[in-house]
Coordinates of C-alpha atoms in Angstrom, one line a residue:
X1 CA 85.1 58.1 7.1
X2 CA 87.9 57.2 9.4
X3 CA 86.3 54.6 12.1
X4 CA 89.4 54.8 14.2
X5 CA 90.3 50.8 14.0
X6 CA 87.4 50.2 16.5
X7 CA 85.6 46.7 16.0
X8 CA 82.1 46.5 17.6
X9 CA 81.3 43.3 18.5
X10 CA 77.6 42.1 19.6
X11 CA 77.1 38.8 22.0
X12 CA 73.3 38.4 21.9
X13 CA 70.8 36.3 22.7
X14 CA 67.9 38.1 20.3
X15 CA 67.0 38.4 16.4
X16 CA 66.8 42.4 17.0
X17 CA 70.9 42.9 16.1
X18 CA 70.5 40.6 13.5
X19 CA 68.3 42.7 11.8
X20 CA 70.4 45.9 12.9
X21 CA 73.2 43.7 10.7
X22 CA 71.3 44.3 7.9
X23 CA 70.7 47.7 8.4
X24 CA 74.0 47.9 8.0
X25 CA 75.2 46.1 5.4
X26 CA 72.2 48.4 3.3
X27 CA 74.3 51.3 4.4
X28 CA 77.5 50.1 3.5
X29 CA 79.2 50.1 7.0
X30 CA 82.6 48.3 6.0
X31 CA 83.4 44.7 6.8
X32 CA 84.6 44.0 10.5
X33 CA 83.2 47.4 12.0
X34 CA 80.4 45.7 13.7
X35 CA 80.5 41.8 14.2
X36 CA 77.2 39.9 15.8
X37 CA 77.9 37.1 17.9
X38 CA 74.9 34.7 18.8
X39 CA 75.2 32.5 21.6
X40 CA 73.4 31.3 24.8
X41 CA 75.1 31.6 28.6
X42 CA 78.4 31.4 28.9
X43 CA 79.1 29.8 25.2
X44 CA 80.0 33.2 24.0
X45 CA 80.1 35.6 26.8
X46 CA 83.0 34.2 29.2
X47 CA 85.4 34.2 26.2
X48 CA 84.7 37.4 25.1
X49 CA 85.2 39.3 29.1
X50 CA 88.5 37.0 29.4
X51 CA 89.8 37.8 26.0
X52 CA 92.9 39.6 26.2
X53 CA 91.7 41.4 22.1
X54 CA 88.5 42.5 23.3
X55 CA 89.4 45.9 24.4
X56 CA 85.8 46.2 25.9
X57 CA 83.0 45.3 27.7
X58 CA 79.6 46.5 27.9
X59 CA 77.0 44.1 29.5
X60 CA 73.2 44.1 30.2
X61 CA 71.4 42.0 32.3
X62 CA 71.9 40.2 36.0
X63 CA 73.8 41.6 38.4
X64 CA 74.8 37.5 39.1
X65 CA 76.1 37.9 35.5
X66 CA 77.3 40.8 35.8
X67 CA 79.2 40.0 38.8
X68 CA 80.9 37.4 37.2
X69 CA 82.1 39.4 34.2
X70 CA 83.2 41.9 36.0
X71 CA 85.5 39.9 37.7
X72 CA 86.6 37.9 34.8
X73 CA 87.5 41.2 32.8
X74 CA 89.6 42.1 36.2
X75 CA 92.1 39.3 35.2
X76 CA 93.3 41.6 32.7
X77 CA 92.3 44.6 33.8
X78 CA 89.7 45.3 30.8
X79 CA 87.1 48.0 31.4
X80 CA 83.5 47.3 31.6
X81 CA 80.1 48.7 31.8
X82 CA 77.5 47.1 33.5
X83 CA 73.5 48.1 33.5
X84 CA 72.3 45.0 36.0
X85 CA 69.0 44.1 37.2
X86 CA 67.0 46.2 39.8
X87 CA 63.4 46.5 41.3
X88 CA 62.8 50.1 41.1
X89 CA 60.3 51.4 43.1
X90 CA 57.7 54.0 42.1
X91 CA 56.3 56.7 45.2
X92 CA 53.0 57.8 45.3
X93 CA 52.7 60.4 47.4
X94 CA 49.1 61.4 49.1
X95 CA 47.9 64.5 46.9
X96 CA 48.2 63.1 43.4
X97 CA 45.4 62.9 40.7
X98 CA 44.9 59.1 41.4
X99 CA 43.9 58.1 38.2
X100 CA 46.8 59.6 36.4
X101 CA 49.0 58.0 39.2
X102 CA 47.3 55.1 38.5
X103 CA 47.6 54.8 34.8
X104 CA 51.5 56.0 35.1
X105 CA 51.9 52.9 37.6
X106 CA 50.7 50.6 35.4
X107 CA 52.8 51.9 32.4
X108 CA 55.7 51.8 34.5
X109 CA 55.7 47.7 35.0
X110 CA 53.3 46.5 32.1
X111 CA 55.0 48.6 29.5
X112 CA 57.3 46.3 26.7
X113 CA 54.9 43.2 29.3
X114 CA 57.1 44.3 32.3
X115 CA 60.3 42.7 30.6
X116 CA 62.7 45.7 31.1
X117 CA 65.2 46.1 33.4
X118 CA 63.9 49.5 34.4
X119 CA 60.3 48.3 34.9
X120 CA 59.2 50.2 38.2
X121 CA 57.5 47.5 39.6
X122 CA 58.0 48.0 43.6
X123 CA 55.2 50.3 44.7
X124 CA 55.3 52.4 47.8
X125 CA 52.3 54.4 47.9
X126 CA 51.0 56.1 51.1
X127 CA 49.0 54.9 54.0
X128 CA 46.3 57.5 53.6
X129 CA 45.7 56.8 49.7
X130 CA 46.6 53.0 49.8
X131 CA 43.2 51.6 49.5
X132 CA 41.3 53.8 47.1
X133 CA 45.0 53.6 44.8
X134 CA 45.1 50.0 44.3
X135 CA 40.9 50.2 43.2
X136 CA 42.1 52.1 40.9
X137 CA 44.9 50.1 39.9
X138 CA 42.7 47.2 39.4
X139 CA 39.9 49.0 37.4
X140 CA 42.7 50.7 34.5
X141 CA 44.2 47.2 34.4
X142 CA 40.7 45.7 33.4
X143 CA 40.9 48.2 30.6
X144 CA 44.0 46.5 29.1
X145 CA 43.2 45.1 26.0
X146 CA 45.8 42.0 25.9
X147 CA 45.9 40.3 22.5
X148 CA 48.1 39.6 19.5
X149 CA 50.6 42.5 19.5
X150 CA 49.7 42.3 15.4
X151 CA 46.0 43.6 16.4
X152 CA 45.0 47.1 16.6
X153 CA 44.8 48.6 20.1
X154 CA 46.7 45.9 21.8
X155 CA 48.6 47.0 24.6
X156 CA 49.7 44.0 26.5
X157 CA 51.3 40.8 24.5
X158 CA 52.8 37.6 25.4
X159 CA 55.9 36.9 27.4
X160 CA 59.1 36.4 25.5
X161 CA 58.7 32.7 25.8
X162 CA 56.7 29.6 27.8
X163 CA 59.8 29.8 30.4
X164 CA 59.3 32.9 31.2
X165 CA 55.7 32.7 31.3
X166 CA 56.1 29.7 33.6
X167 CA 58.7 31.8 35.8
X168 CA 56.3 34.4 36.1
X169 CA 53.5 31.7 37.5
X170 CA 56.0 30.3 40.1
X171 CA 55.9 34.0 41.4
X172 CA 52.5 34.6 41.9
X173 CA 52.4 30.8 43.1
X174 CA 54.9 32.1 45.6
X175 CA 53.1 35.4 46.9
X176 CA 49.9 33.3 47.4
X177 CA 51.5 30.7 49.7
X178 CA 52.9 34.0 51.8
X179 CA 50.1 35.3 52.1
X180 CA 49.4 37.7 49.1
X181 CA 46.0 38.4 47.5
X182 CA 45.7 38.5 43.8
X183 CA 43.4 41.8 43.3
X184 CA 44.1 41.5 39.3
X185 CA 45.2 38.3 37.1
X186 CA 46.9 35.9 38.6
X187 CA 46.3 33.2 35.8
X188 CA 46.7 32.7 31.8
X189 CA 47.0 35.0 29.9
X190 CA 46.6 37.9 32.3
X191 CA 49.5 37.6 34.7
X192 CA 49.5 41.2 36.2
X193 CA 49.6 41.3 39.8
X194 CA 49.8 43.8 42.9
X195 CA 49.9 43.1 46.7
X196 CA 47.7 44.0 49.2
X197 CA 48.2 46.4 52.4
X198 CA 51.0 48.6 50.7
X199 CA 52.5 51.2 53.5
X200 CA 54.3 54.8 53.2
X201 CA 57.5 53.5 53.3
X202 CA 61.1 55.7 54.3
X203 CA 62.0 56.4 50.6
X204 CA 65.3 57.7 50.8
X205 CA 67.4 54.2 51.0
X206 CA 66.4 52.7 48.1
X207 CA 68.6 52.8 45.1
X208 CA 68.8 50.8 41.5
X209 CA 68.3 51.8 37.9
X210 CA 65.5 53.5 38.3
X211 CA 62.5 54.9 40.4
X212 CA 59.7 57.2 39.8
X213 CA 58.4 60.1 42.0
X214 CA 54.4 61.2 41.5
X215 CA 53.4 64.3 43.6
X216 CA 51.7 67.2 42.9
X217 CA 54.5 68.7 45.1
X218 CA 57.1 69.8 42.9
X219 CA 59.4 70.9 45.7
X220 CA 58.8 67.4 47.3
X221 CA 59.7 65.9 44.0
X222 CA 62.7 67.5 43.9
X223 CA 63.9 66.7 47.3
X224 CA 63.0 62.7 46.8
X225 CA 64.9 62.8 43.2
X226 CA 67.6 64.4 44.9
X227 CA 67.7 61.6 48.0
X228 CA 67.1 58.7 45.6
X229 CA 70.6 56.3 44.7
X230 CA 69.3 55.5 41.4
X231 CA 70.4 56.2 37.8
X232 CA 67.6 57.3 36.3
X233 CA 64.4 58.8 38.0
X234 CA 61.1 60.2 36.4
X235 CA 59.1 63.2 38.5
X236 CA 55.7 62.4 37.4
X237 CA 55.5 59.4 34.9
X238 CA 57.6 56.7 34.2
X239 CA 59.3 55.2 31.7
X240 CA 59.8 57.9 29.2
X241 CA 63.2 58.2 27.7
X242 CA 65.5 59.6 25.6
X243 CA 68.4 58.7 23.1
X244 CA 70.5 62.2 23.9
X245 CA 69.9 61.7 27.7
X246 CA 72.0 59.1 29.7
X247 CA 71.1 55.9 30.6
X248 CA 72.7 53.6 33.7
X249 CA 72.4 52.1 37.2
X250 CA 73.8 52.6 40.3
X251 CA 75.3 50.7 43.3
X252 CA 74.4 46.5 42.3
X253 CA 72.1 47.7 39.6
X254 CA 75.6 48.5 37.6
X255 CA 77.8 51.7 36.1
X256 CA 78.7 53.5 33.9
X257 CA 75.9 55.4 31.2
X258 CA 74.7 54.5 27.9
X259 CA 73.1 56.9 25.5
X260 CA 74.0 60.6 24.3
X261 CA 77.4 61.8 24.7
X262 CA 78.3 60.0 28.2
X263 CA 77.6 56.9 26.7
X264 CA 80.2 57.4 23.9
X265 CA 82.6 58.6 26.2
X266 CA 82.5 54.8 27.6
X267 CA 84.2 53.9 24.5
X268 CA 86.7 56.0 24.2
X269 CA 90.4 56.3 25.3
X270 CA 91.5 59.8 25.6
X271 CA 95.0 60.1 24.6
X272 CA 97.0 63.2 25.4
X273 CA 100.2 64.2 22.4
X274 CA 102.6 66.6 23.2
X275 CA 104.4 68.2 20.2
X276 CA 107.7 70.0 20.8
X277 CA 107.4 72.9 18.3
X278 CA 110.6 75.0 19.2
X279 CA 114.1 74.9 17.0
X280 CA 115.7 75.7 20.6
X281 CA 116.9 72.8 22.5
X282 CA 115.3 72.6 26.2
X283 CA 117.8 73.3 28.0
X284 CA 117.1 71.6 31.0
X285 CA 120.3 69.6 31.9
X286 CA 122.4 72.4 30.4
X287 CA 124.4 74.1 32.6
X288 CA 123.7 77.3 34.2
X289 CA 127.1 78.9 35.0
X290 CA 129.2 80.3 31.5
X291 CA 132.8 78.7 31.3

C-alpha cells in the first residue's frame, strides 16, 4: 500500500488515541504513518501550528484556541481546519408530540453527559407550549438513571473530571444569582438544569455547529434548516450521526468538514500533471511565413 509520504500526527489530551495506537500497531500500519503526541495547552500545540514541517492542521475545541492557531498557522501560510465551540440551539415548534420533543431535548444536551461540542443545549421553544414542555422536561429527566457508566441501564455518568464538575457548579451558581430557577438538579451528582420562562424566539439568526428543528411541519422544517447558519442540523431528533456524512461548523464555531469524503478532501493537495505526448514540436514561437 502506497501511503503517499503522509505522516499523521495526533496532539491530544485523552487516552482514546492511545488506544487507537494500538490498534494499529495490531494491524501493522508502518512506523511514522501515525505519530501520537500527548501534551497539555500550549506544550504541544503552539509548536506544532508554527512548525514550518507540519503541512497541516486540524483542531477541535475553543474557538479562543482556535483563534489563536489559526493565526499562528497564518505566519506560514499552513492550512487549517477548525470545528470550535458553539451553543446550538434546538426549536420546538407548537404542534409537536411533546413527549418525543421532550425526550429528543434531553438527548440532545445530556447525551456523552453534555460534553460534546455539538450538545444542543440552548432551547427555544414556543410561547404557547412553554410551560407544559419544560413539565415534561423535568419528569423524563427524573427517569434518568445516573450511576456508574459500568452498571447496566446507566444513561448519565460523571463529568470527565472534579474541574469540570466544579465548572459546571459555578454555572448553575451563576444562573441562580440572575435570577434562574432550578426546575431539575442543580446539586451533586445530578447537575442537569433548564431555565425558566423560555419564549418563541426569531430563529433565523442563530448559527454554530449545530441546531435541531422539531415540528410536525415538514415544510416548516425545511424552511428553518434552510435559514439556519449552522453546519449540521437534525429535523426531528438530535444528535444522530454518521461516519459517511460530513461533519463541521460554521461562522466562529469553525470550517472546513470532517467525515466521509469532504473530510478527506481536507487532506489532500490536488496536483494537476500535464504530459506532452506528441513527437511534433509546439510550434508556438516558430515562425509563420516560409523563407
Amino acid at each position: 500500500m502506497d501511503y503517499f509520504g503522509i505522516c499523521f500526527l495526533l496532539y491530544i489530551q485523552s487516552s482514546t488515541c492511545l488506544e487507537l495506537a494500538e490498534v494499529c500497531k495490531e494491524v501493522g500500519l508502518p512506523p511514522g504513518v501515525l505519530n501520537i503526541l500527548t501534551g497539555l495547552g500550549q506544550e504541544a500545540g503552539a509548536p506544532l501550528a508554527s512548525h514550518p514541517h507540519v503541512d497541516k492542521i486540524a483542531f477541535t475545541g475553543s474557538t479562543a484556541t482556535g483563534s489563536k492557531i489559526m493565526s499562528a498557522a497564518a505566519q506560514i501560510v499552513k492550512p487549517v481546519t477548525l470545528e470550535l465551540g458553539g451553543k446550538s440551539p434546538i426549536l420546538v415548534f407548537e404542534d409537536v408530540d411533546l413527549d418525543k420533543a421532550a425526550e429528543w431535548t434531553i438527548f440532545g444536551i445530556l447525551w456523552t453527559n453534555g460534553q460534546i461540542c455539538s450538545a444542543t443545549s440552548r432551547l427555544l421553544v414556543q410561547e404557547s407550549i412553554a410551560t407544559e414542555f419544560l413539565d415534561r422536561l423535568v419528569k423524563w429527566c427524573k427517569n434518568i438513571k445516573i450511576s456508574d457508566p459500568m452498571e447496566e441501564g446507566c444513561r448519565l455518568g460523571p463529568v470527565v473530571s472534579a474541574g469540570q464538575l466544579e465548572k459546571v457548579m459555578k454555572f448553575i451558581s451563576t444562573a441562580k444569582s440572575e435570577g434562574a430557577t432550578i426546575l431539575c438538579g442543580g446539586a451533586r451528582p445530578q447537575v442537569k438544569f433548564f431555565c425558566q420562562g423560555l419564549k418563541c424566539f426569531c430563529f433565523l439568526d442563530l448559527y454554530g455547529l449545530g441546531a435541531a428543528v422539531i415540528s410536525k411541519d415538514l415544510d416548516r422544517c425545511e424552511r428553518v434548516m434552510k435559514a439556519l447558519q449552522a453546519g449540521i442540523v437534525w429535523v426531528n431528533c438530535s444528535q444522530p450521526s454518521f461516519s459517511q456524512a460530513p461533519r463541521g461548523g460554521n461562522k466562529r464555531s469553525g470550517f472546513g468538514r470532517e467525515l466521509g469524503e469532504w473530510g478527506l478532501e481536507n487532506y489532500l493537495s490536488v496536483k494537476q500533471v500535464t504530459q506532452y505526448i506528441s513527437d511534433d514540436p509546439w510550434g508556438w514561437y516558430q515562425s509563420s511565413s516560409k523563407h
